[in-house]
Coordinates of C-alpha atoms in Angstrom, one line a residue:
X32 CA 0.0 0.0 0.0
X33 CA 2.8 2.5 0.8
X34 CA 4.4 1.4 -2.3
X35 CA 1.0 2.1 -4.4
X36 CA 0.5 5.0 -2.1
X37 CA 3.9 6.8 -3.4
X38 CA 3.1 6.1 -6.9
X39 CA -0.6 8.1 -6.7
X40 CA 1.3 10.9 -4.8
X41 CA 3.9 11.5 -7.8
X42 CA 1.0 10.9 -10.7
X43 CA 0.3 14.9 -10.7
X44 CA 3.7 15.5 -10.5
X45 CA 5.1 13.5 -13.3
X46 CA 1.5 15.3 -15.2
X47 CA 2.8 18.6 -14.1
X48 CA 6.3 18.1 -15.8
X49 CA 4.7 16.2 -18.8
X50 CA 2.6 19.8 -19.6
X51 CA 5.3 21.6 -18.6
X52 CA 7.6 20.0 -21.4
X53 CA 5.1 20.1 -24.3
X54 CA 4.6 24.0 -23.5
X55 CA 8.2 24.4 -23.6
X56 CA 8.5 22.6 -26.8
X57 CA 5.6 25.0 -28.1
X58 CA 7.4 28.0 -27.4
X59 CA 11.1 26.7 -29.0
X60 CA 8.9 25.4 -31.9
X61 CA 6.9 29.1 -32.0
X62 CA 10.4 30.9 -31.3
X63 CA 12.0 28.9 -34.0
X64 CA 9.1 30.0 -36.3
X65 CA 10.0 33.4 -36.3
X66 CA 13.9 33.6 -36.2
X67 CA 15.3 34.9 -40.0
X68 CA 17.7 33.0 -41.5
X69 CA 19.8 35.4 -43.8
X70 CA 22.4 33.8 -46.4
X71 CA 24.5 34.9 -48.9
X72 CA 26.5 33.3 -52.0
X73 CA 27.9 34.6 -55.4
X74 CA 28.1 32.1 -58.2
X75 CA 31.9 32.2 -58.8
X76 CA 34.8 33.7 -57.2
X77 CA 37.1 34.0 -59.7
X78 CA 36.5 35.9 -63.4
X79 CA 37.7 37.9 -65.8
X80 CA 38.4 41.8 -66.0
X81 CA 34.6 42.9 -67.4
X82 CA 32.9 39.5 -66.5
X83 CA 29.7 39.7 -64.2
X84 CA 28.9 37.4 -61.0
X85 CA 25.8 36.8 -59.6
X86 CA 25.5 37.7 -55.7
X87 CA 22.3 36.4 -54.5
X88 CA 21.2 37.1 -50.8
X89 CA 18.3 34.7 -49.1
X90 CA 15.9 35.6 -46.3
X91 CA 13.2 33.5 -44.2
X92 CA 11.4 35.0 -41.9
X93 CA 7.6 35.9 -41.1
X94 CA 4.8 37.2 -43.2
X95 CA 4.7 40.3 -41.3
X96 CA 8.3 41.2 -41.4
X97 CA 9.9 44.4 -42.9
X98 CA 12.8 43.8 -44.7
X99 CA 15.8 46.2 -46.1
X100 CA 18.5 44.6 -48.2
X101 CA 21.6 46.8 -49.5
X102 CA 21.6 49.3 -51.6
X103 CA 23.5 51.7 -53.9
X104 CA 27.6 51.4 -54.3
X105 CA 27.6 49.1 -50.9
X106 CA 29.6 46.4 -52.8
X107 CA 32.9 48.7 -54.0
X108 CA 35.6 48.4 -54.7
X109 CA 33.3 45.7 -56.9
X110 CA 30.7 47.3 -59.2
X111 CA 27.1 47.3 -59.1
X112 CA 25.8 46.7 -63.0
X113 CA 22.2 45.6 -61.9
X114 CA 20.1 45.5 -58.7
X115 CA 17.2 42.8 -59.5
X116 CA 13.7 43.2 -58.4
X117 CA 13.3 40.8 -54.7
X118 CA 11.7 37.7 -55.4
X119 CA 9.7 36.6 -52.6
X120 CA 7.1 32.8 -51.9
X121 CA 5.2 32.0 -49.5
X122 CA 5.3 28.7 -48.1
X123 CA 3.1 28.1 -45.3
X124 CA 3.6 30.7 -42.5
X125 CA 7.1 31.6 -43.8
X126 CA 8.1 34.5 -46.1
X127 CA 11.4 33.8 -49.1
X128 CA 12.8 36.6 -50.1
X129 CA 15.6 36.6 -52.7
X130 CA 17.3 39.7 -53.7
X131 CA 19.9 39.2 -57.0
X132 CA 22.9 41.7 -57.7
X133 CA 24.9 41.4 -60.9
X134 CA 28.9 42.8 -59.9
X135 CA 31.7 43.0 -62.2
X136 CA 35.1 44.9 -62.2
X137 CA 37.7 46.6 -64.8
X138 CA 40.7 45.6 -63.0
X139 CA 42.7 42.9 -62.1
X140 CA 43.4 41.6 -58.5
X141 CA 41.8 40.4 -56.0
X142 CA 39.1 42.3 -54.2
X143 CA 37.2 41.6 -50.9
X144 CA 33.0 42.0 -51.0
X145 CA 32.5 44.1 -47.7
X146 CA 30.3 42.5 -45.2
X147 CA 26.5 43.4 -46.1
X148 CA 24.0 44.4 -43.6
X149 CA 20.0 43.0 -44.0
X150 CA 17.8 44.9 -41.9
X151 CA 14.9 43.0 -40.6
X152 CA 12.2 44.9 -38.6
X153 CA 15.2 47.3 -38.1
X154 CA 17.1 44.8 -36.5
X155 CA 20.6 44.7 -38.5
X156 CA 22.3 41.1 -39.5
X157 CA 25.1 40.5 -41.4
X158 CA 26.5 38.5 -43.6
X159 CA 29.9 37.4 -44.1
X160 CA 32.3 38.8 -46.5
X161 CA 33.5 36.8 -49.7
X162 CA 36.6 37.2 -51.5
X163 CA 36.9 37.3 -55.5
X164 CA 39.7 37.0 -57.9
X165 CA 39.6 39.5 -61.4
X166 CA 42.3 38.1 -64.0
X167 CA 43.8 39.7 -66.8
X168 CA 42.8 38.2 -70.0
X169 CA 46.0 36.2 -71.7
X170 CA 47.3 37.2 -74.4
X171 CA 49.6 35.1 -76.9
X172 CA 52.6 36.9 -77.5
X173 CA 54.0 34.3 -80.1
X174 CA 50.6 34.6 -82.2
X175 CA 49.4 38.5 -81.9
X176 CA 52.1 40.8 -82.0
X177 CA 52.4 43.6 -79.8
X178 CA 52.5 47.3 -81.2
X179 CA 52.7 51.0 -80.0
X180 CA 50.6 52.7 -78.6
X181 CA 48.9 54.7 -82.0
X182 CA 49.4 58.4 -82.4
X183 CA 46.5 60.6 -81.6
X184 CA 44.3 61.1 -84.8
X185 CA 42.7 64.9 -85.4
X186 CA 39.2 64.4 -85.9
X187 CA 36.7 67.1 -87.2
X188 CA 35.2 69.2 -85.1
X189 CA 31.6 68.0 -83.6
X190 CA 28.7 71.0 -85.1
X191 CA 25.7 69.2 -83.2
X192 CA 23.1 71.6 -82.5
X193 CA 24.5 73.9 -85.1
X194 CA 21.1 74.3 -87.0
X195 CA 19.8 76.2 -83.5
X196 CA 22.0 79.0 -84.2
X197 CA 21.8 79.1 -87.9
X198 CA 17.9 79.2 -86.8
X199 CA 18.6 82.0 -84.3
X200 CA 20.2 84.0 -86.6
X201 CA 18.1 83.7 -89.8
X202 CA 15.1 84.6 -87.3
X203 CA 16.6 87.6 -86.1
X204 CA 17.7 88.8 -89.8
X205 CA 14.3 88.1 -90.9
X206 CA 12.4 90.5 -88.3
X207 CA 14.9 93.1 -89.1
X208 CA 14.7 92.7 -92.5
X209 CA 10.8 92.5 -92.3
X210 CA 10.6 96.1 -90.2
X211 CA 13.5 97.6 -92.5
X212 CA 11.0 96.9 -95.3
X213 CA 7.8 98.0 -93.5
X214 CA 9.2 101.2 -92.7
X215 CA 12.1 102.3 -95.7
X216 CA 11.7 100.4 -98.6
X217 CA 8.4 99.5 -99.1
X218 CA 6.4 101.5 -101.4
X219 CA 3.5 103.0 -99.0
X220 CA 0.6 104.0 -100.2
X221 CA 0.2 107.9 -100.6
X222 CA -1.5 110.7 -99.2
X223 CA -4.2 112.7 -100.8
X224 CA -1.8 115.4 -100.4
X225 CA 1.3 113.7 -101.4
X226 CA -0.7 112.8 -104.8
X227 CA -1.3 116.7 -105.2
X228 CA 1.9 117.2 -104.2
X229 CA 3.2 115.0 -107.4
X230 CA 0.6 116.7 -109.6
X231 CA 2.1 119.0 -112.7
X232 CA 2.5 122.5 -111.6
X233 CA -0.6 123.8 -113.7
X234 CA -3.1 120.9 -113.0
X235 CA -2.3 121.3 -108.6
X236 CA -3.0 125.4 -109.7
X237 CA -6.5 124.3 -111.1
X238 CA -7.1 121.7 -108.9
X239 CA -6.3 124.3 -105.8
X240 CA -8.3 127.1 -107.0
X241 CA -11.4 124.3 -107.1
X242 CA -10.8 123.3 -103.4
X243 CA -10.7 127.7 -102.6
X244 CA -13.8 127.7 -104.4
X245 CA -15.1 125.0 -101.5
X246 CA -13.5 127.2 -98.5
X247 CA -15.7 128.9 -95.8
X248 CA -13.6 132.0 -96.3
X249 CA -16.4 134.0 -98.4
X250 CA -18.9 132.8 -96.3
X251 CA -16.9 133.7 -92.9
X252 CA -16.5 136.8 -94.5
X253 CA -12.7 136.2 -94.2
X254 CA -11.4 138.0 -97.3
X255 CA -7.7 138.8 -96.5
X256 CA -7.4 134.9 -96.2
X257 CA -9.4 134.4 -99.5
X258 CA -7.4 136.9 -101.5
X259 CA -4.2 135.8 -99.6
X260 CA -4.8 132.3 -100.7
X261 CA -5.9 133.6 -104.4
X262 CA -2.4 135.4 -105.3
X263 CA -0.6 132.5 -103.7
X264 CA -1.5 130.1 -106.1
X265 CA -1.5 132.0 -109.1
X266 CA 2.2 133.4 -108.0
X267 CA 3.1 129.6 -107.3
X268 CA 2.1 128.7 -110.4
X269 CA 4.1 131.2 -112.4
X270 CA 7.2 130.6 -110.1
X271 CA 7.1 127.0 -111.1
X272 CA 6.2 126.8 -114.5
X273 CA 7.5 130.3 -115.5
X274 CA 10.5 130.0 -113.6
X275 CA 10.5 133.8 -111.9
X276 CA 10.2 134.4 -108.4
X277 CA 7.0 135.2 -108.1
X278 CA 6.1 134.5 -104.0
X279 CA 8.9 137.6 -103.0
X280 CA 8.0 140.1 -105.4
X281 CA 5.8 143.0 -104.8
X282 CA 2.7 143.7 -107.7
X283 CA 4.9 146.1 -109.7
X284 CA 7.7 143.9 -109.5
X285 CA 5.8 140.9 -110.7
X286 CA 3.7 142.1 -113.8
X287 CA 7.1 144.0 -114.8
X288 CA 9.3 140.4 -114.9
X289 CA 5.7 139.2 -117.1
X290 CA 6.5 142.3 -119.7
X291 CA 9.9 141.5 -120.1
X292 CA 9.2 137.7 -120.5
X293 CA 6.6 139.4 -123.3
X294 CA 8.9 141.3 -124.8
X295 CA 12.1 138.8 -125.4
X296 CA 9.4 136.4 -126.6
X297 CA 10.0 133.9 -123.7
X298 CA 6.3 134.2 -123.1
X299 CA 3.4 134.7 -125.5
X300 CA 0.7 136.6 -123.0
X301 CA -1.3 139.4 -124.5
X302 CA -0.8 142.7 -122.5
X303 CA -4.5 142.3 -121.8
X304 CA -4.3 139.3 -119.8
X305 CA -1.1 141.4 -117.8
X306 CA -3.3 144.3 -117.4
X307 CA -6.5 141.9 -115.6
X308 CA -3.2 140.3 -113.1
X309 CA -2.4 143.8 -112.3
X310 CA -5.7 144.4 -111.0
X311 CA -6.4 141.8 -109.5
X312 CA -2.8 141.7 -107.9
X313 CA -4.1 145.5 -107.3
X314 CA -6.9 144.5 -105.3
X315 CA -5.7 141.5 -103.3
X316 CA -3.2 144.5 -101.9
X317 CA -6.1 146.6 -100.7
X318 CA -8.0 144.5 -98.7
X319 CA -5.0 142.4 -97.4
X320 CA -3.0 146.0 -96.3
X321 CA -6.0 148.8 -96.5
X322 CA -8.6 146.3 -94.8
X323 CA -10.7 147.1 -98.3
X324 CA -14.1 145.1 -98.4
X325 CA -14.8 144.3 -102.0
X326 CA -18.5 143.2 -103.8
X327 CA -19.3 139.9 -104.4
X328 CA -19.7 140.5 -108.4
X329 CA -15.9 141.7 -107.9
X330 CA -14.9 138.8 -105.8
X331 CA -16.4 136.1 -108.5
X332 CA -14.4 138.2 -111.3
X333 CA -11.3 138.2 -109.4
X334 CA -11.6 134.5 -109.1
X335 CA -12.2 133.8 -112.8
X336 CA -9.4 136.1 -114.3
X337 CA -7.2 134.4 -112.0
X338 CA -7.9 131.0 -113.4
X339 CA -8.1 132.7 -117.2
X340 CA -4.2 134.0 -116.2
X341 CA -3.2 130.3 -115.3
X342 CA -4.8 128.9 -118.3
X343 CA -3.4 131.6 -120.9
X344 CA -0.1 131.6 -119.2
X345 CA 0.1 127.8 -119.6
X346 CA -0.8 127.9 -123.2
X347 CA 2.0 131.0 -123.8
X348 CA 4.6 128.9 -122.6
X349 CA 6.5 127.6 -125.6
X350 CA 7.2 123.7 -125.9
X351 CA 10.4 122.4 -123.6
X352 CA 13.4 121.8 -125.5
X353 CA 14.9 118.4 -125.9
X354 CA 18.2 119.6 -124.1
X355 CA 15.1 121.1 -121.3
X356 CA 13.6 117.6 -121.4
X357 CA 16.9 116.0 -120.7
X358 CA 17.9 118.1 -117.6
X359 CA 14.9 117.1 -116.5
X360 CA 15.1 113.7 -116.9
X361 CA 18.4 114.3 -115.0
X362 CA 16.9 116.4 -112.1
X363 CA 14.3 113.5 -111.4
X364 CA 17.1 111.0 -111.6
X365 CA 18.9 112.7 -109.1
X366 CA 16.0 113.1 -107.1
X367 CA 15.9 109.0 -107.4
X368 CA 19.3 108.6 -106.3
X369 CA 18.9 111.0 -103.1
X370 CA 16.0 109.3 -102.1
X371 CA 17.7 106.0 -102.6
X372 CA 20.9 107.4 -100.7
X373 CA 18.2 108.4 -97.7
X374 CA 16.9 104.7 -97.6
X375 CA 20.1 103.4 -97.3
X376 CA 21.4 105.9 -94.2
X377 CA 18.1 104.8 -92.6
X378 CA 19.1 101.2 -92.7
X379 CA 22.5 101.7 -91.9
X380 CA 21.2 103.8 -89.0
X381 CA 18.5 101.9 -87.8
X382 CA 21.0 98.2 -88.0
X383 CA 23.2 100.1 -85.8
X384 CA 20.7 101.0 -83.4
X385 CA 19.4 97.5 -83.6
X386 CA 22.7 96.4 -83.4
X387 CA 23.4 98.9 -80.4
X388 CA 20.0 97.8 -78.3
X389 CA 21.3 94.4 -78.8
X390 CA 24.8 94.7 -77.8
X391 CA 23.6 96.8 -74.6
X392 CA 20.6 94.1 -73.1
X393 CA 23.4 91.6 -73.5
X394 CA 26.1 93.4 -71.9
X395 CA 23.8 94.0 -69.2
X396 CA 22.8 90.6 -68.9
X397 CA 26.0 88.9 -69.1
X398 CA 28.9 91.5 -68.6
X399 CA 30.0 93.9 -71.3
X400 CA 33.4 92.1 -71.3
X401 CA 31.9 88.7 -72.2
X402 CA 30.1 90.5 -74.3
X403 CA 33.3 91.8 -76.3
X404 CA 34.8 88.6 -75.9
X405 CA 31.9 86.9 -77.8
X406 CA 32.3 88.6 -80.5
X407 CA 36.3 89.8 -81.0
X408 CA 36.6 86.2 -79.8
X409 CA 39.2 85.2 -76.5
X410 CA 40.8 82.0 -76.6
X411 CA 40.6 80.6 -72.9
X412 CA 37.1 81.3 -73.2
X413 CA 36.1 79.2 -76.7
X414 CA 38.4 76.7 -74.8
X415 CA 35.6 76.7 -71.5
X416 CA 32.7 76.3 -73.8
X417 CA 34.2 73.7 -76.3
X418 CA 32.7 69.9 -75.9
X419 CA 34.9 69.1 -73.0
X420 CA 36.6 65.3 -73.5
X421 CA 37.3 63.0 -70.8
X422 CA 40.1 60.2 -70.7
X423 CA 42.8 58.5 -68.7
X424 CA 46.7 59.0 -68.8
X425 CA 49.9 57.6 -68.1
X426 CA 49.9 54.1 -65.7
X427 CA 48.7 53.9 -62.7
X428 CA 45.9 56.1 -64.7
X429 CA 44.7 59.5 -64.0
X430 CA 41.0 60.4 -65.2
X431 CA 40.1 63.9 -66.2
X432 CA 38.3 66.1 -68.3
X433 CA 39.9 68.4 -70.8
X434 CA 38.9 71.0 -74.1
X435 CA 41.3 69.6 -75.8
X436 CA 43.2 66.1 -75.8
X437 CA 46.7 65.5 -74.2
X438 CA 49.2 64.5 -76.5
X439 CA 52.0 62.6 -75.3
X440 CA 55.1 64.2 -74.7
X441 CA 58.3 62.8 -75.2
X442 CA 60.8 63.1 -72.4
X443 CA 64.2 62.1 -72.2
X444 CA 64.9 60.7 -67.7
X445 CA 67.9 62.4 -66.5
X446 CA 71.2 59.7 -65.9
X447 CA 70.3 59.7 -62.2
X448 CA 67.1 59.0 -62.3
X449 CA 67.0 56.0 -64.3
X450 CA 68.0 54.3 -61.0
X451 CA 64.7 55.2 -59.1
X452 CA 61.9 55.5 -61.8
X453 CA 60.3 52.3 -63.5
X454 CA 58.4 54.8 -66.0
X455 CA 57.6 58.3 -67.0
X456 CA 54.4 59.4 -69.0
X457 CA 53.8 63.0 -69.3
X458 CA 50.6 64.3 -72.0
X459 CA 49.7 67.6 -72.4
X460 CA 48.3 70.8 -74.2
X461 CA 49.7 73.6 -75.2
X462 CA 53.1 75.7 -73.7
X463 CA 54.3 77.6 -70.9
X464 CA 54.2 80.5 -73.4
X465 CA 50.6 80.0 -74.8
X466 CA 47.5 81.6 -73.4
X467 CA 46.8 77.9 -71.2
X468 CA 49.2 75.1 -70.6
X469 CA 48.2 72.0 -68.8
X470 CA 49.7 69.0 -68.7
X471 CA 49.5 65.1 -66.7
X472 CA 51.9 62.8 -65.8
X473 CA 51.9 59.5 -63.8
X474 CA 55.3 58.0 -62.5
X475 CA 56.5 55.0 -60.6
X476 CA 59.1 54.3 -59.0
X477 CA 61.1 50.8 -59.1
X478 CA 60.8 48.3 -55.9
X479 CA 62.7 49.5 -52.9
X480 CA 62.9 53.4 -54.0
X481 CA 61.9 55.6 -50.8
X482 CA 59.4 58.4 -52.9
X483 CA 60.0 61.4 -51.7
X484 CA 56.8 63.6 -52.7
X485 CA 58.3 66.9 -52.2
X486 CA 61.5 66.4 -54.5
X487 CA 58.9 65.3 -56.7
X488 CA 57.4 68.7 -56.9
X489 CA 61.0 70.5 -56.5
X490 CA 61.6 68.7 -59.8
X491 CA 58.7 69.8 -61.5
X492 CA 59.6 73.6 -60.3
X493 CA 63.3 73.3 -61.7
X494 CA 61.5 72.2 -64.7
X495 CA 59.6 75.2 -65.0
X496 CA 62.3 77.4 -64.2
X497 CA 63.9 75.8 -67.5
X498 CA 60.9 76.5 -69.3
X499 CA 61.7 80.1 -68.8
X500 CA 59.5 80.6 -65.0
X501 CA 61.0 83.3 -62.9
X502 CA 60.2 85.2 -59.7
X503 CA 57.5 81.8 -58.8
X504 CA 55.5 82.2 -55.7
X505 CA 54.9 78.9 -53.9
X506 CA 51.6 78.3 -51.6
X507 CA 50.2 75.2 -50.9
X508 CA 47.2 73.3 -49.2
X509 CA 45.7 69.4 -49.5
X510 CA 42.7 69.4 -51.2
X511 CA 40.5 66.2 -51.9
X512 CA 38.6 65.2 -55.1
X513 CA 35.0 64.6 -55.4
X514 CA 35.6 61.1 -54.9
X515 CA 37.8 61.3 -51.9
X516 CA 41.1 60.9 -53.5
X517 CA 43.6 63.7 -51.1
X518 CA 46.5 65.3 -52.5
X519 CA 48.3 68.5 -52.4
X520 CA 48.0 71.3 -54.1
X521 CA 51.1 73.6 -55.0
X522 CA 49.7 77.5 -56.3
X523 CA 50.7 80.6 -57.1
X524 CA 51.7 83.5 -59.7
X525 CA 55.0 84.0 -61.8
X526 CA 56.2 85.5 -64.3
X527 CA 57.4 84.0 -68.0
X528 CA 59.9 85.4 -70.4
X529 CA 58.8 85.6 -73.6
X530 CA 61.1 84.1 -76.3
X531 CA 63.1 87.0 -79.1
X532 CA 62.6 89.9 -77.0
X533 CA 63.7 90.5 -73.2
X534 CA 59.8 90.8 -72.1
X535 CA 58.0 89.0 -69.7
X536 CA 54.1 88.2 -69.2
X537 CA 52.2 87.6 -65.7
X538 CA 51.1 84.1 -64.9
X539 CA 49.5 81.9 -62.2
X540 CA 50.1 78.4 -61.8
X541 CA 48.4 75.4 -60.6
X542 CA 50.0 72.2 -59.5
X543 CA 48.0 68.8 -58.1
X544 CA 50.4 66.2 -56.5
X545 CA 48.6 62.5 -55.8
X546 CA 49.9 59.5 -55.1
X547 CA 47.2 56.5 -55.7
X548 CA 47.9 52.7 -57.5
X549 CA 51.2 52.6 -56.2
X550 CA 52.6 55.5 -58.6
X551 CA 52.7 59.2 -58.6
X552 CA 50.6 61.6 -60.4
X553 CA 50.6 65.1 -61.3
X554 CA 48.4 67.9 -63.3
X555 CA 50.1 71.1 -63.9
X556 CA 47.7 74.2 -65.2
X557 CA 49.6 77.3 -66.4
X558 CA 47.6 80.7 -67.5
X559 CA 47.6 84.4 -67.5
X560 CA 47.6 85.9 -64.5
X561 CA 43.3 87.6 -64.5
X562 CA 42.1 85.0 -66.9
X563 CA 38.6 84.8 -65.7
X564 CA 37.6 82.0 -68.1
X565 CA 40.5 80.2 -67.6
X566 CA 40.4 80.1 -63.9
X567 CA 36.5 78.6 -64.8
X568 CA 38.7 76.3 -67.0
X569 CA 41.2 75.1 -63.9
X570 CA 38.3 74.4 -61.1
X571 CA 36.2 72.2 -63.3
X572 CA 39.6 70.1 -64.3
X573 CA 40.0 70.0 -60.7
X574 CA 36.7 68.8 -60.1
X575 CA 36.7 66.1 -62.8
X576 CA 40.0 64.4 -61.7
X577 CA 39.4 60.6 -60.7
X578 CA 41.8 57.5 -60.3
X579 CA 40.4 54.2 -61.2
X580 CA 42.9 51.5 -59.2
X581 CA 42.1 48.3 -57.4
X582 CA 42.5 47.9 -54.0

């Protein structure tokens, strides 16, 4: 009975323990459940300068997990080509995500894949980093030959977008051409008194007495104006077509030029037609100086005599020579030619006023002096807004952006040096003496040389000094490229003899000293001391230098 006794006292014990186990077993099994698992591989680890791998990251974890993989240039020094969309199944209660990242690089060596960091529900794990070899592609030396490098080939210059200015341009000429014609040449239409204006002297004398005859003077009772008006045209008349001045003269003075016009036989008028003139010249003088009030019957008589005197005087006048035709013809043609003369000193004054208003809204816009540059032409500043051309020199290779190319120069090593440098590649544009000089050289040194960076740049000072470089102001600071590549940068102003003549020039000097890939690189920039353009030139050289190297 004891025996049985002590078995039925440990039954709920040994039940207790039993539940307890299974509920601990629950909560592994449910802990276990939502644990991620993060893995990494890459396909191979070991390719060829250009070829592409495949890194392929793995997570399990729960439905309702957030999930971050890598992204951007976490993989350098290997290069990200393409970033695949994430893959993702379901499989019960669990979530597989794969996330796919094709890498390659340019160089050969061997390079480490950092250690990349998954972030799930912001909790960070990592996974381990993996090591892959980049080898140079063999070549056969004993099939392909091997040749120098080729010579630089001069290549025409690229006119893209030219049609926008020619466009431009042909616009502009077009407007001024259209308002030069509006306005000067084209043949307006003319006025009604412009066409009386053009009329022959003796039909505007007709036509003018007609449009008297329509006046309000008579019936305003203005008769000085009326008679004033009268003699004018009749005295116009005869001053034209008569050829005597007829508007200055005084009555007696006018009807005595008549006679003696009658009397040399230069004008066939009956003395009674010059007897009516008198007195109607007679009477225009009283009421325009004596304040005389005439009678209407005298008025209307006045008026028709007048236009008898036009008419008879016309018909007196004898036929125009053909040597009077011809000066005529000559007096019109000159007319033509001073009218033309007028047109053109119109246009040539209204392009320069165009030309000034132009000239002006872009100065103030831009600055008169790039203003005059643009047209008379500078040389730093067709070099700034050129097509600019990027490429690498020398080995280990420096990047950067240039107007122009850099030829290779040709340099002979001093005797000494051949001892402590493996190779020597200089490139460059232009000369010390031109209006910009830059050039870029990489140099390395052979295995167990000690580089000394500042007899480096000593050198490169001599060799300026050579070059003809006096009176050189040294100043330096470290600077840092946009992508983090430090050096040191050697600045300051000189002066440069010019070559034949014992003058010198102002000048301001740039000098960038790095050392990346195991060699030693150098850009020197040499212009006019208050370039503006080609100081614009120098930062955005600066700014473009990069170094591609393995590490």
């Amino acid at each position: 009975m004891d025996t049985i006794r002590l078995h039925t006292n440990k039954l709920p014990a040994i039940r207790i323990w039993l539940i307890l186990g299974f509920f601990s077993l629950g909560c592994l099994s449910g802990f276990a459940q939502t644990t991620p698992k993060v893995t990494s591989n890459v396909d191979s680890t070991s390719i060829k300068i250009g070829e592409q791998i495949q890194y392929k990251i793995q997570v399990e974890t729960d439905t309702t997990a957030q999930v971050m993989f890598p992204d951007g240039q976490t993989f350098a020094p290997m290069e990200v080509v393409e970033a695949s969309p994430v893959d993702s199944i379901i499989i019960e209660d669990k979530l597989n995500l794969i996330k796919k990242y094709a890498l390659t690089k340019f160089d050969s060596g061997t390079y480490n894949i950092p250690v990349q960091t998954v972030l799930i529900n912001k909790i960070p794990y990592l996974l381990d980093s993996l090591k892959v070899k980049v080898a140079n592609v063999a070549v056969d030396t004993t099939k392909q030959k091997m040749y120098d490098i080729k010579p630089l080939v001069e290549v025409e210059k690229n006119y893209s977008g030219w049609w926008k200015y020619i466009f431009y341009a042909f616009l502009a000429l077009t407007i001024i051409g259209g308002l030069l014609y509006w306005f000067v040449f084209r043949e307006k239409p003319l006025t009604r008194e412009e066409k009386e204006a053009l009329l022959p002297p003796y039909e505007r004398a007709i036509l003018e007495l007609k449009k008297l005859d329509e006046s309000k003077f008579l019936i305003q009772s203005e008769y000085k104006a009326y008679y004033s008006q009268l003699t004018n045209i009749v005295r116009s008349y005869l001053e034209e077509d008569v050829h005597i001045t007829a508007l200055e003269s005084t009555t007696d003075e006018l009807i005595g030029k008549l006679e003696m016009l009658k009397d040399a036989g230069n004008l066939d008028l009956d003395g009674e037609t010059i007897v009516q003139f008198k007195k109607v010249l007679e009477t225009a003088d009283l009421v325009k100086f004596a304040r005389s009030t005439p009678e209407n019957a005298v008025i209307e008589n006045d008026r028709k005599l007048i236009e008898n005197i036009v008419v008879k005087t016309k018909e007196a006048l004898p036929e125009p020579t053909e040597e009077e035709l011809l000066q005529n013809e000559e007096y019109l043609e000159e007319l033509a030619r001073k009218k033309q003369k007028r047109k053109l000193i119109i246009t040539a004054v209204a392009s320069l006023l165009v030309l000034g208003i132009t000239i002006s809204a872009f100065g103030w816009y831009y600055g008169f002096g790039y203003v005059k540059d643009t047209i008379v032409g500078h040389p730093t500043k067709e070099l700034a807004e050129r097509e600019w051309i990027r490429s690498e020199y020398g080995f280990p290779p420096v990047s950067i952006e240039t107007p122009k190319v850099l030829k290779r120069i040709k340099t002979e090593l001093p005797a000494e040096a051949h001892n402590l440098i493996s190779s020597n590649q200089i490139f460059g544009y232009g000369s010390m003496m031109s209006n910009f000089y830059i050039t870029a050289s990489s140099t390395t040194y052979k295995k167990g040389v000690e580089f000394d960076g500042q007899k480096a740049i000593d050198a490169t000072i001599k060799s300026m000094e050579q070059q003809g470089a006096k009176n050189i102001i040294l100043k330096d600071e470290e600077i840092s490229t946009p992508t983090n590549k430090k050096g040191l940068k050697v600045y300051g102003s000189m002066q440069i003899d010019t070559p034949g003549n014992n003058g010198s020039h102002n000048a301001e000097y740039v000098l960038l000293n790095f050392t990346e890939g195991g060699g030693f690189q150098q850009v020197l920039i040499v212009y006019n001391e208050g370039d503006t353009y080609a100081g614009q030139i120098v930062e955005r050289i600066i700014n473009s230098i990069d170094f591609k190297t393995g590490s």
